[in-house]
Short mmCIF file of C-alpha atoms and ligand atoms in Angstrom, two decimals:
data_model
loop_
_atom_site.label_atom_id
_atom_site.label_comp_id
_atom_site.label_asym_id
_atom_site.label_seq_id
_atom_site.Cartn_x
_atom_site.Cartn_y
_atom_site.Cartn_z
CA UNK J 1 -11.68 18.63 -13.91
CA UNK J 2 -12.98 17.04 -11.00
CA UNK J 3 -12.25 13.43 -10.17
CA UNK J 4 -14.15 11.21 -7.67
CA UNK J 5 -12.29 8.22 -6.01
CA UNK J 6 -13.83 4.99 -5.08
CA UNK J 7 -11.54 2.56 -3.41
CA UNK J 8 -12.73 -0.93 -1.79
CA UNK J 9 -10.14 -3.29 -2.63
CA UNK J 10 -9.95 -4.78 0.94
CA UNK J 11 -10.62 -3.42 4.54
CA UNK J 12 -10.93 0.22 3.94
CA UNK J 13 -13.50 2.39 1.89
CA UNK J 14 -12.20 5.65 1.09
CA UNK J 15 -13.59 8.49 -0.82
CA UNK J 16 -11.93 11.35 -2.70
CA UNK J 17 -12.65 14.23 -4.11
CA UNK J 18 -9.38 15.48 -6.16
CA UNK J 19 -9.64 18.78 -8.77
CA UNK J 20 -7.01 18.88 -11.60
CA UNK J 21 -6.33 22.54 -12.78
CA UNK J 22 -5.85 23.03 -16.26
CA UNK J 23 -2.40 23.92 -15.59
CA UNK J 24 -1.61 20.50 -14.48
CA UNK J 25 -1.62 21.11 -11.38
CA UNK J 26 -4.20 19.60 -8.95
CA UNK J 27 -5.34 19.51 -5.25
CA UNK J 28 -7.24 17.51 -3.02
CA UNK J 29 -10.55 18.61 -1.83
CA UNK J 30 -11.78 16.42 0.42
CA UNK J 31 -11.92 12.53 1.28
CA UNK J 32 -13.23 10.38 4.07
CA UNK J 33 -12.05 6.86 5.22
CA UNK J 34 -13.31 4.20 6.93
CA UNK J 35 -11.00 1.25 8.30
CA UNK J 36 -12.70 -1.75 9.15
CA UNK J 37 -9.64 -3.23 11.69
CA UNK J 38 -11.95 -3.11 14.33
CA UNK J 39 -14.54 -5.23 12.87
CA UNK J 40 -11.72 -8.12 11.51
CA UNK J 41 -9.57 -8.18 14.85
CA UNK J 42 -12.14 -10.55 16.61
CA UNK J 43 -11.09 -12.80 13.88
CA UNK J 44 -7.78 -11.88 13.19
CA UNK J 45 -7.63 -11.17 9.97
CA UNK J 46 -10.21 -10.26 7.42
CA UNK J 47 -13.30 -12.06 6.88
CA UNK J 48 -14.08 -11.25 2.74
CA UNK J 49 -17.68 -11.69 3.26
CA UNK J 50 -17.77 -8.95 6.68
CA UNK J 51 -15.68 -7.06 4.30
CA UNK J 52 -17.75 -6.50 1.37
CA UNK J 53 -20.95 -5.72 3.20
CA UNK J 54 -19.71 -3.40 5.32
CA UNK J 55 -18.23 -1.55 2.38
CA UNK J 56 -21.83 -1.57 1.26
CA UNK J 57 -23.02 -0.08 4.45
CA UNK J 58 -20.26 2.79 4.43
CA UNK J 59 -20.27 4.13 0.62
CA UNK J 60 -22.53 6.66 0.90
CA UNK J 61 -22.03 8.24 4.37
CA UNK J 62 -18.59 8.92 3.28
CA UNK J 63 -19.41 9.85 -0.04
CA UNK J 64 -21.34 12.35 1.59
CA UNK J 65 -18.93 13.27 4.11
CA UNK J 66 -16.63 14.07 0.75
CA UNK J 67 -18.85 16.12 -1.21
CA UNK J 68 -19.55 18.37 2.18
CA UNK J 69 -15.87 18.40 3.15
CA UNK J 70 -14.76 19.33 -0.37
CA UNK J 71 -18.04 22.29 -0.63
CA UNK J 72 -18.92 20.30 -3.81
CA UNK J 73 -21.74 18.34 -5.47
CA UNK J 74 -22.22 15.50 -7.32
CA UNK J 75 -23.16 17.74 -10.58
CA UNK J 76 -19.46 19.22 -10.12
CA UNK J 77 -17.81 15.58 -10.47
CA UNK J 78 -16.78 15.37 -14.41
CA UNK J 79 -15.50 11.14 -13.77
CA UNK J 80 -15.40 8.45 -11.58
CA UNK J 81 -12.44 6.46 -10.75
CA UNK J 82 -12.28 3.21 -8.99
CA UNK J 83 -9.94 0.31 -8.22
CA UNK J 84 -10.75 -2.60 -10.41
CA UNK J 85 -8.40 -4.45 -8.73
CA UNK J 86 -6.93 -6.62 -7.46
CA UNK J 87 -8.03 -7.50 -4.30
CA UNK J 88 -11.13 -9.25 -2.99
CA UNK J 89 -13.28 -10.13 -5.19
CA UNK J 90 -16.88 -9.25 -3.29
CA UNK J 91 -15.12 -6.00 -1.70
CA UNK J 92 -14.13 -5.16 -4.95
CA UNK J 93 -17.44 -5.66 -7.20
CA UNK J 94 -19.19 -2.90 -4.35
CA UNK J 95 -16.70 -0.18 -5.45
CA UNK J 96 -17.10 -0.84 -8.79
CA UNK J 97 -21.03 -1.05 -8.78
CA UNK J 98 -21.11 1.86 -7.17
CA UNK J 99 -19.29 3.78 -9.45
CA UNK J 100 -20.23 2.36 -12.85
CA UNK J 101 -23.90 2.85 -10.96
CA UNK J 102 -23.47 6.67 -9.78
CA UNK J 103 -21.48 7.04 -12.82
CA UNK J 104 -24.21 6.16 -15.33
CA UNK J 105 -26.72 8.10 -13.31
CA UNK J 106 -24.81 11.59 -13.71
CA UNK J 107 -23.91 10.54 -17.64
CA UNK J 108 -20.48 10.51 -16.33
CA UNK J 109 -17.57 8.46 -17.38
CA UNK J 110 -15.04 5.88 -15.29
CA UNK J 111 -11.72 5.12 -14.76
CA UNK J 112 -11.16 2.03 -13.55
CA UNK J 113 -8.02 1.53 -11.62
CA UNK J 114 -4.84 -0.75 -10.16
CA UNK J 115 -4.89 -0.64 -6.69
CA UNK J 116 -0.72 -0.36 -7.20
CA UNK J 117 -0.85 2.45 -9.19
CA UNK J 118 -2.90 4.61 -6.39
CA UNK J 119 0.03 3.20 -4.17
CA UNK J 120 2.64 4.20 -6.51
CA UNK J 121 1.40 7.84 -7.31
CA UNK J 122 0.70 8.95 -3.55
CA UNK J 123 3.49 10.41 -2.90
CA UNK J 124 2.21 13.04 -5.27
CA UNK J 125 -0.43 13.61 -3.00
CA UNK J 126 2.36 14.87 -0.41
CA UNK J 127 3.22 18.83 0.46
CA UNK J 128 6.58 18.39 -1.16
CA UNK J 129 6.32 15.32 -3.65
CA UNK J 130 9.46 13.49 -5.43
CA UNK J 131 9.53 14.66 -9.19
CA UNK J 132 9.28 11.72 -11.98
CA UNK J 133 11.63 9.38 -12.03
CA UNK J 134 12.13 7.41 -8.78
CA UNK J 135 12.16 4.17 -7.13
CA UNK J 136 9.05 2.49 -5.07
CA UNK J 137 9.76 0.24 -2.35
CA UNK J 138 5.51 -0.74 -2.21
CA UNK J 139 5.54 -2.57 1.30
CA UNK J 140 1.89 -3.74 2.48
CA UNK J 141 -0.13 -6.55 4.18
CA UNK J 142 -0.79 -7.76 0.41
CA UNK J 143 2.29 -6.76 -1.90
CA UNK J 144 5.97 -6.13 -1.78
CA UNK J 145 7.58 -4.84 -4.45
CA UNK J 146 9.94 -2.43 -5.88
CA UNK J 147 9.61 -0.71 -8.82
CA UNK J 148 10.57 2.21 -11.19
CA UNK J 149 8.01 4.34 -11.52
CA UNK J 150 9.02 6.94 -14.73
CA UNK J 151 5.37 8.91 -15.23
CA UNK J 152 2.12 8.14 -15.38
CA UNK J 153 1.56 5.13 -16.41
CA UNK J 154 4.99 4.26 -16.47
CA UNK J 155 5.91 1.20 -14.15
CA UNK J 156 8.38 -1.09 -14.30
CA UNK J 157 8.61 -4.24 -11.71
CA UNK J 158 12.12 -4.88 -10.64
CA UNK J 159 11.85 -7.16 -7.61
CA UNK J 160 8.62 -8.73 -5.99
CA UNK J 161 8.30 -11.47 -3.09
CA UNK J 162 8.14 -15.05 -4.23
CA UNK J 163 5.58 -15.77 -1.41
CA UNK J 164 4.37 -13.55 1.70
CA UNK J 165 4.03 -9.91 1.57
CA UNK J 166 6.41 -7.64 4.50
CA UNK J 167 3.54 -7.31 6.17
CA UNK J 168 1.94 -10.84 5.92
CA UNK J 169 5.37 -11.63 7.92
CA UNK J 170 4.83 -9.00 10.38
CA UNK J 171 1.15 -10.24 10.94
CA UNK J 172 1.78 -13.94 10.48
CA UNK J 173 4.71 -13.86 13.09
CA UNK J 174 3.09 -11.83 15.61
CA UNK J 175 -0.11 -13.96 15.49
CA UNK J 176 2.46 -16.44 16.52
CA UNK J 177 3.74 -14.64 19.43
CA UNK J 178 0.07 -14.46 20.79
CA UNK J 179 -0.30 -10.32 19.07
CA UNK J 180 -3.24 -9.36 18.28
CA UNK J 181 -4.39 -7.79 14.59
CA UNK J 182 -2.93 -6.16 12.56
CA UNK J 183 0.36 -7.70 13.99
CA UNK J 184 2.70 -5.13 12.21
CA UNK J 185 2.36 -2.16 15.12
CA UNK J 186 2.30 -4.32 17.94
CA UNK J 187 5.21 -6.63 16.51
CA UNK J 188 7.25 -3.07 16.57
CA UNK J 189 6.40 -2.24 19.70
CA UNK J 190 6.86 -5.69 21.40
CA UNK J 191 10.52 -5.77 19.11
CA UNK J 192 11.32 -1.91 20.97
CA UNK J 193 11.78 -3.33 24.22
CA UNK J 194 13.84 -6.47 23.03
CA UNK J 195 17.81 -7.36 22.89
CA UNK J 196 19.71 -6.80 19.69
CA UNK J 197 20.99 -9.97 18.51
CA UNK J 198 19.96 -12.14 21.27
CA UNK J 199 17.58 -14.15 18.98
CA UNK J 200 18.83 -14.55 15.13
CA UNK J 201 16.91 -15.31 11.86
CA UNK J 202 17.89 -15.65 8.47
CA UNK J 203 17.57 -13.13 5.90
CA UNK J 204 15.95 -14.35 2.96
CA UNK J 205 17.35 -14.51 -0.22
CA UNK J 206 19.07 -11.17 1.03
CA UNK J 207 22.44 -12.58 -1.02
CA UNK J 208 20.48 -13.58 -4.14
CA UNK J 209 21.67 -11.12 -6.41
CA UNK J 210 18.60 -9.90 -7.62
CA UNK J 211 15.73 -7.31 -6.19
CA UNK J 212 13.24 -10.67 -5.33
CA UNK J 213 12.29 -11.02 -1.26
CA UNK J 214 11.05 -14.57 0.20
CA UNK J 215 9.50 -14.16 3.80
CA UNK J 216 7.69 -17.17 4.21
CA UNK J 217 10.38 -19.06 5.68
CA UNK J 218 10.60 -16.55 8.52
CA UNK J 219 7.31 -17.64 9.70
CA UNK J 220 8.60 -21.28 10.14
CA UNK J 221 11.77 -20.38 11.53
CA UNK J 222 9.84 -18.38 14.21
CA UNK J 223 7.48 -21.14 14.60
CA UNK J 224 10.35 -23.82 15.12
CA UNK J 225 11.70 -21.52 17.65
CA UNK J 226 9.04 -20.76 19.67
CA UNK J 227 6.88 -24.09 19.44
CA UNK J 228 6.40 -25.72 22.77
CA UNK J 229 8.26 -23.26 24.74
CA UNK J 230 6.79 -21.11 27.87
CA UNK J 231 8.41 -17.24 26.60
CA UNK J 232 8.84 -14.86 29.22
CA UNK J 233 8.33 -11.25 28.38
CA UNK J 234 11.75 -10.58 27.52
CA UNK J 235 12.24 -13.61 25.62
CA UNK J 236 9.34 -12.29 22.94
CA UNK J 237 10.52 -9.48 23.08
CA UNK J 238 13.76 -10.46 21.56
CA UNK J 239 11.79 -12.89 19.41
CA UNK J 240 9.86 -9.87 18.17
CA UNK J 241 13.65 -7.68 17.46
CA UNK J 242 14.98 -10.88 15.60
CA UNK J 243 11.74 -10.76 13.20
CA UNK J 244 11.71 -7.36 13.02
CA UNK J 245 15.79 -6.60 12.34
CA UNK J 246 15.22 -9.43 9.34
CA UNK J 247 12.57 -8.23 7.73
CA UNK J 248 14.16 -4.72 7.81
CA UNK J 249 17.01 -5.70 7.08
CA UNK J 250 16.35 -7.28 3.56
CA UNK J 251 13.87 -4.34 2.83
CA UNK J 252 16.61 -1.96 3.35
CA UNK J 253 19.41 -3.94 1.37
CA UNK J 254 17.05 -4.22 -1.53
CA UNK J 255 15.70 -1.17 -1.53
CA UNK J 256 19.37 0.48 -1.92
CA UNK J 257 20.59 -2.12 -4.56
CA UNK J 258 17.48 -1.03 -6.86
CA UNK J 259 19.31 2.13 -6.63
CA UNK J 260 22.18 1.75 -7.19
CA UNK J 261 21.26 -0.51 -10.17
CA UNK J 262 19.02 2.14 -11.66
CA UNK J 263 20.97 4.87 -10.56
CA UNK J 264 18.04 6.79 -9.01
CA UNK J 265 18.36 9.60 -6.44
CA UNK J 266 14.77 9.04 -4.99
CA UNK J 267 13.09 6.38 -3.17
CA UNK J 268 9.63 6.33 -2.03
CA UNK J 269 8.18 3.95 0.08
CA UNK J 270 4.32 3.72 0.56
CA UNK J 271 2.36 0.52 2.19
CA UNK J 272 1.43 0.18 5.86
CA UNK J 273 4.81 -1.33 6.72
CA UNK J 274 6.18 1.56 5.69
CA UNK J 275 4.90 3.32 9.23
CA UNK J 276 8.05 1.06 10.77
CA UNK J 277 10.21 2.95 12.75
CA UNK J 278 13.43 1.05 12.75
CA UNK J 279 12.87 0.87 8.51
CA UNK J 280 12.71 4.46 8.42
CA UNK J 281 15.50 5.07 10.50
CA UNK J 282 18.01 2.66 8.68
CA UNK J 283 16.67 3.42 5.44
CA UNK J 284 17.29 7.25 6.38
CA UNK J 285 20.55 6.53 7.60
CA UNK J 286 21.41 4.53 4.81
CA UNK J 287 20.00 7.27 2.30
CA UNK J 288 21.91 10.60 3.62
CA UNK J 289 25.63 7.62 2.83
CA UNK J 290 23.93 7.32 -0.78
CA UNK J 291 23.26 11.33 -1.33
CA UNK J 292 19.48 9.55 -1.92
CA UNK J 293 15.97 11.36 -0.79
CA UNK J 294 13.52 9.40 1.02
CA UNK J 295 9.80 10.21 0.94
CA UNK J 296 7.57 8.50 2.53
CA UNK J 297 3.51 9.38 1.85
CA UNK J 298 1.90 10.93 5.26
CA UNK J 299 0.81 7.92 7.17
CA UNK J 300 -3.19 8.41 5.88
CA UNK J 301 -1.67 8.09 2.67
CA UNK J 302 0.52 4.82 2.90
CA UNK J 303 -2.58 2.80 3.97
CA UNK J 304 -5.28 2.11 1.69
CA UNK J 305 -7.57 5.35 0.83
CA UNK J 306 -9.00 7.05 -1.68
CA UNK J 307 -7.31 9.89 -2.15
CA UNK J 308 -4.64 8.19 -4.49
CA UNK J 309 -7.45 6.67 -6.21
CA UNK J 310 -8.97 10.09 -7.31
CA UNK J 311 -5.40 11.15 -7.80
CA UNK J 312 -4.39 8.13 -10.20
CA UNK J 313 -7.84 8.84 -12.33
CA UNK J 314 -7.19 12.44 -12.50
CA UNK J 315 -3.48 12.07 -13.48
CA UNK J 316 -4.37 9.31 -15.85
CA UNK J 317 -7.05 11.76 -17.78
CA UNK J 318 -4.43 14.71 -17.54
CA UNK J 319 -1.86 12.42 -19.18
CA UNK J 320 -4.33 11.82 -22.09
CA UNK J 321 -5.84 8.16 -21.19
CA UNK J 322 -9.23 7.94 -22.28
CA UNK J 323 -12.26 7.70 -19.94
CA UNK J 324 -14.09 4.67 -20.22
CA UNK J 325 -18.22 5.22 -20.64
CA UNK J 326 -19.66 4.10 -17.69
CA UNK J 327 -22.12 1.06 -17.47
CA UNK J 328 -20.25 -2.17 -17.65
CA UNK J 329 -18.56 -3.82 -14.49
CA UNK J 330 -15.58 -6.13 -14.73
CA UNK J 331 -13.61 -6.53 -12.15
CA UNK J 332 -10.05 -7.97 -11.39
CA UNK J 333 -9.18 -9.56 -8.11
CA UNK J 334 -6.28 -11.07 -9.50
CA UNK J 335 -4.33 -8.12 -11.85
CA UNK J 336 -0.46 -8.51 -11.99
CA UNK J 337 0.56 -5.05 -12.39
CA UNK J 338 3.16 -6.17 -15.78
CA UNK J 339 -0.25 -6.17 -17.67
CA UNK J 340 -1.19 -2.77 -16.77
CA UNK J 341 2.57 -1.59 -18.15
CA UNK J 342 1.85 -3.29 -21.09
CA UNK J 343 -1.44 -0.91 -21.62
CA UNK J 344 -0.81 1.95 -24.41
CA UNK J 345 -0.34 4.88 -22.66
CA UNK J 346 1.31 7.90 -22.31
CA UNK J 347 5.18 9.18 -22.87
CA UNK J 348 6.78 9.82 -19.70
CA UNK J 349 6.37 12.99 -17.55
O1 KG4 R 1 -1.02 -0.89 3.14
P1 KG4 R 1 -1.76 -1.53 4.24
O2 KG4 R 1 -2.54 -0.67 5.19
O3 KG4 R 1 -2.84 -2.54 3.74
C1 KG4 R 1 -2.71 -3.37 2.66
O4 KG4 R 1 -2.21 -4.49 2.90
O5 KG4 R 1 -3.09 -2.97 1.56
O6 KG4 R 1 -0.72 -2.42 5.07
C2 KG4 R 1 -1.09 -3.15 6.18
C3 KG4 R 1 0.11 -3.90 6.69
C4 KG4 R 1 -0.23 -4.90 7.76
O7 KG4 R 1 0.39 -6.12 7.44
C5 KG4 R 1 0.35 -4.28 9.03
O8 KG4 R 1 0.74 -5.24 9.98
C6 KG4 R 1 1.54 -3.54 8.48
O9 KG4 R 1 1.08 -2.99 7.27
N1 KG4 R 1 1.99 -2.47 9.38
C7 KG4 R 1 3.20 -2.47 10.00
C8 KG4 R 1 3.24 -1.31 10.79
N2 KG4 R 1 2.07 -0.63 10.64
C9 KG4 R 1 1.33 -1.36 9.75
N3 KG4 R 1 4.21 -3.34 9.93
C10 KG4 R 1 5.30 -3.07 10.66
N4 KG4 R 1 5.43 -1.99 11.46
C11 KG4 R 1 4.44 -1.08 11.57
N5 KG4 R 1 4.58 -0.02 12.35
ZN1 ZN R 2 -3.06 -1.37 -0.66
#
């Protein structure tokens, strides 16, 4: 069974090509990506509208680019999967056209997607994947969250930010240090070069007892520090260490009390903010104390693409979810992921 992948949720369109033996077990053919950072850093941050026709615009180059890379053709594709949401709306609806459209025209079906679950099931897509059960720590510019993930289909929220994403604070706070976007990477690099503990923020709710994170108060308390002030180099650079050890530090602490509430021995971490050095280093320190694996999704894969899109449709079909017949377009720009747990589906793999 082969499975195309249509993802357009935000700044990237990617395009997958992923077979599923009948053995269960599957393998990615081909997919193609294209980022539109470039195109948003002149306004730092993205512009929906410049978004959604550009997606337009790249579709079907790199659904080309796919089918060539993967020696296939679009008579070989047996469904169409796509993220449904959330995400922006207009970037969203070209996906989904698309696929519905391309879908109808090959008398194919669809299988509209979360964007979360693509996140949550790419560490499948890894040379040596974690095995069913484990714990997500889901760390992006649009979503933190943490989550047990026990098979297909199988989700369970256990902690989410009140406010800003990980990676909203990265971006937010580095816009504020005069960073360019995305503010994540060159917040990390800036924070490499500054002085442990000579700058100090709080840690948000990082005593609250429960798996929640609140980062918007960061922001301010880096904007009440730095307002009106002339920073030397060395004095952002600290800035940039402070932000950096908080945010890392709460991810971390939460991270390792989901498991040792669940009692899990694997922890996967996908999002762009999980590319952060210093997390990866504590968490892996941290970890190897706990006897606990960490994976973390090759770098292509934490981002958004659409490799865990094809992946998610093909292990939702393998796990016995019905296809949907393609033609009619609804999609969800707003999609808590608790409704998509609440879907029939099936037992745990
Ligand atoms: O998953 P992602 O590519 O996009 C979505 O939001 O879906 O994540 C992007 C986020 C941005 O906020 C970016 O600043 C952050 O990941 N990021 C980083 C690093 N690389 C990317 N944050 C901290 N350190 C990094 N090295
Ligand atoms: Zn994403």
């Amino acid at each position: 069974m082969l499975v195309l992948g249509i993802e357009s949720s935000c700044d990237e369109t990617g395009i997958a090509l992923y077979e599923m033996g009948e053995n269960g077990r599957g393998a990615l053919l081909g997919h193609a990506l294209h980022s539109q950072i470039a195109m948003h850093r002149e306004y730092g941050g993205v512009v929906p509208e410049l978004a959604s026709r550009d997606h337009i615009r790249r579709v079907v180059p790199l659904l080309r680019q796919a089918l060539v890379d993967s020696g296939k053709s679009l008579a070989d594709v047996d469904a169409v999967a796509y993220t449904q949401g959330p995400g922006l709306a207009g970037a969203l609806l070209v996906g989904a056209a698309f696929a519905e459209g391309l879908a109808t025209a090959l008398g194919k079906p669809t299988v509209p997607l979360h964007h979360l679950e693509g996140h949550l099931l790419s560490p499948l897509l890894s040379a040596s994947p974690p095995s069913f059960p484990f714990i997500a720590l889901l760390v992006s510019g649009g979503h933190t969250q943490i989550m047990r993930v026990s098979g297909v289909g199988h989700y369970e929220l256990l902690g989410e930010t009140l406010d800003d994403a990980a990676g909203e604070a990265f971006d937010k706070t580095a816009k504020l240090l005069g960073l360019g976007y995305p503010g994540g990477p060159a917040l990390a690099q800036l924070a490499a070069s500054g002085r442990p503990e000579a700058v100090t923020f709080p840690r948000p709710m990082l005593h609250s007892g429960d798996l929640d994170f609140s980062f918007s108060g960061l922001k301010t308390a880096v904007l009440t520090h730095v307002r009106g002030k002339e920073l030397d180099e060395q004095t952002r650079a600290d800035v940039a260490r402070a932000v950096q050890d908080a945010i890392v530090d709460v991810l971390v602490a939460k991270a390792m009390a989901a498991i040792k509430k669940t009692g899990m021995k694997q922890l996967v971490v996908a999002g762009g903010v999980g590319a952060n050095r210093e997390l990866r280093q504590r968490l892996n320190a941290k970890a190897v104390k706990a006897r606990v694996q960490v994976y973390y999704p090759e770098l292509e894969f934490c981002t958004d693409n659409g490799a865990m899109i094809a992946l998610a449709g093909a292990l939702r079909l393998a796990a016995g979810n019905p296809a949907k017949p393609a033609g009619a377009i609804a999609i969800k720009p707003r999609w808590p992921l608790a409704d998509l747990t609440g879907q029939p589906d099936s037992p745990p793999a």
